[in-house]
Coordinates of C-alpha atoms in Angstrom, one line a residue:
X1 CA 22.1 25.5 -2.4
X2 CA 23.4 23.9 0.7
X3 CA 21.7 22.5 3.7
X4 CA 22.1 22.9 7.4
X5 CA 20.6 20.8 10.2
X6 CA 20.3 21.9 13.8
X7 CA 20.0 18.7 15.9
X8 CA 19.4 18.6 19.7
X9 CA 18.2 15.0 20.2
X10 CA 21.4 14.4 22.2
X11 CA 20.9 17.4 24.5
X12 CA 22.8 18.8 26.2
X13 CA 25.0 18.0 23.2
X14 CA 23.8 19.9 20.1
X15 CA 24.9 19.4 16.5
X16 CA 25.0 21.6 13.4
X17 CA 25.6 19.8 10.2
X18 CA 26.4 21.8 7.1
X19 CA 26.8 20.6 3.5
X20 CA 27.5 22.8 0.4
X21 CA 27.5 26.6 0.6
X22 CA 24.7 28.1 2.6
X23 CA 22.7 31.1 1.4
X24 CA 22.5 34.2 3.4
X25 CA 18.9 33.3 4.4
X26 CA 20.0 29.8 5.5
X27 CA 22.6 31.5 7.7
X28 CA 20.0 33.7 9.3
X29 CA 17.9 30.6 10.0
X30 CA 21.0 29.1 11.6
X31 CA 21.2 32.0 14.0
X32 CA 17.5 31.4 14.9
X33 CA 18.5 27.8 15.6
X34 CA 21.1 29.0 18.1
X35 CA 18.5 31.4 19.6
X36 CA 16.2 28.4 20.2
X37 CA 19.0 26.6 22.0
X38 CA 19.7 29.7 24.1
X39 CA 16.0 30.0 25.0
X40 CA 16.3 26.7 26.9
X41 CA 18.6 28.6 29.3
X42 CA 20.6 25.4 30.0
X43 CA 24.3 24.9 29.5
X44 CA 25.2 22.8 26.5
X45 CA 28.1 21.6 24.3
X46 CA 28.0 22.0 20.5
X47 CA 29.6 20.2 17.6
X48 CA 29.6 22.0 14.3
X49 CA 30.2 19.5 11.5
X50 CA 31.2 20.8 8.0
X51 CA 30.8 18.0 5.5
X52 CA 32.7 19.6 2.6
X53 CA 34.9 22.6 1.6
X54 CA 31.9 24.5 0.2
X55 CA 30.1 24.4 3.5
X56 CA 32.9 26.5 5.0
X57 CA 32.3 29.3 2.5
X58 CA 30.2 32.2 3.6
X59 CA 27.6 34.1 1.6
X60 CA 28.0 37.8 1.3
X61 CA 26.8 39.7 4.4
X62 CA 27.1 36.7 6.8
X63 CA 29.9 38.2 8.8
X64 CA 28.1 41.5 9.4
X65 CA 24.8 39.7 10.2
X66 CA 26.6 37.5 12.7
X67 CA 28.4 40.4 14.4
X68 CA 25.1 42.2 14.7
X69 CA 23.4 39.1 16.2
X70 CA 26.3 38.7 18.7
X71 CA 26.1 42.3 19.7
X72 CA 22.4 41.9 20.5
X73 CA 23.2 39.5 23.3
X74 CA 24.3 36.2 21.6
X75 CA 27.9 36.8 22.7
X76 CA 26.9 36.8 26.4
X77 CA 24.7 33.7 25.9
X78 CA 27.6 32.0 24.2
X79 CA 29.9 32.6 27.1
X80 CA 27.2 31.7 29.6
X81 CA 25.5 28.7 28.1
X82 CA 27.9 27.0 25.7
X83 CA 30.3 24.8 27.7
X84 CA 32.4 23.9 24.7
X85 CA 32.3 24.1 20.9
X86 CA 34.0 21.6 18.6
X87 CA 34.3 22.5 14.9
X88 CA 34.8 19.5 12.6
X89 CA 36.1 20.4 9.2
X90 CA 36.9 18.1 6.2
X91 CA 40.4 16.6 6.6
X92 CA 41.7 18.3 3.5
X93 CA 40.7 21.7 5.0
X94 CA 42.2 21.1 8.4
X95 CA 45.7 22.3 7.6
X96 CA 44.4 25.8 6.7
X97 CA 41.9 26.0 9.6
X98 CA 43.7 24.3 12.5
X99 CA 45.2 27.6 13.7
X100 CA 41.8 29.1 14.3
X101 CA 41.3 29.6 18.1
X102 CA 37.7 28.8 19.2
X103 CA 38.6 30.1 22.7
X104 CA 40.0 33.4 21.5
X105 CA 37.1 34.0 19.1
X106 CA 34.2 32.8 21.2
X107 CA 35.5 32.9 24.8
X108 CA 34.7 29.2 25.4
X109 CA 36.7 26.0 25.4
X110 CA 36.8 24.2 22.0
X111 CA 38.8 23.5 18.9
X112 CA 39.0 22.7 15.3
X113 CA 39.2 19.0 14.4
X114 CA 39.8 17.0 11.2
X115 CA 37.4 14.2 12.2
X116 CA 34.4 13.6 14.4
X117 CA 36.4 11.0 16.4
X118 CA 39.0 13.6 17.3
X119 CA 36.3 16.0 18.4
X120 CA 34.5 13.4 20.5
X121 CA 37.8 12.3 22.1
X122 CA 38.7 15.9 22.9
X123 CA 35.4 16.4 24.6
X124 CA 35.7 13.1 26.5
X125 CA 39.2 13.9 27.7
X126 CA 39.3 17.7 28.0
X127 CA 40.7 19.0 31.2
X128 CA 39.1 22.4 30.4
X129 CA 35.6 20.9 30.8
X130 CA 35.4 19.5 34.3
X131 CA 32.0 17.7 34.0
X132 CA 30.4 16.1 31.0
X133 CA 28.4 13.7 33.1
X134 CA 25.2 15.5 31.9
X135 CA 25.7 13.8 28.5
X136 CA 23.9 10.5 27.8
X137 CA 25.8 7.3 28.4
X138 CA 26.1 6.3 24.8
X139 CA 26.6 9.9 23.4
X140 CA 29.6 9.1 21.2
X141 CA 27.9 6.4 19.2
X142 CA 24.6 8.3 19.1
X143 CA 26.4 11.3 17.6
X144 CA 28.2 9.2 15.0
X145 CA 24.9 7.6 14.0
X146 CA 23.3 11.0 13.6
X147 CA 26.1 12.1 11.3
X148 CA 25.8 8.9 9.2
X149 CA 22.0 9.4 8.8
X150 CA 22.3 13.1 7.8

């Protein structure tokens, strides 16, 4: 069984960290984690970090449950509250995933990245996101430390 962490100590930069394949129940708990972030009713950025190939696999029923969750209002909250979403995948999985389009799927700026450094650099330099001044001064190093600890 895998594990999934929802981390918001760097708010308004939120992290999800997944390792190994998650169960359907863990996925539902993940959606509740997103709901908790949405309840803050504050704009935020999110980095989704997948540690290994198995963490990218989905349990049966996950797609349907996610679509249902999105149709109950999460899609609007995504577009309203999430300023950007970076998805970090294992480097060996990047070639097969790099063509996924975060903006087309979720309607927000973002991308798929082979390393946390690439994702952080994109966020730091992105012209699509005009203002990241709401992030803490040392946010890059703090995020890297969180990922090392997890």
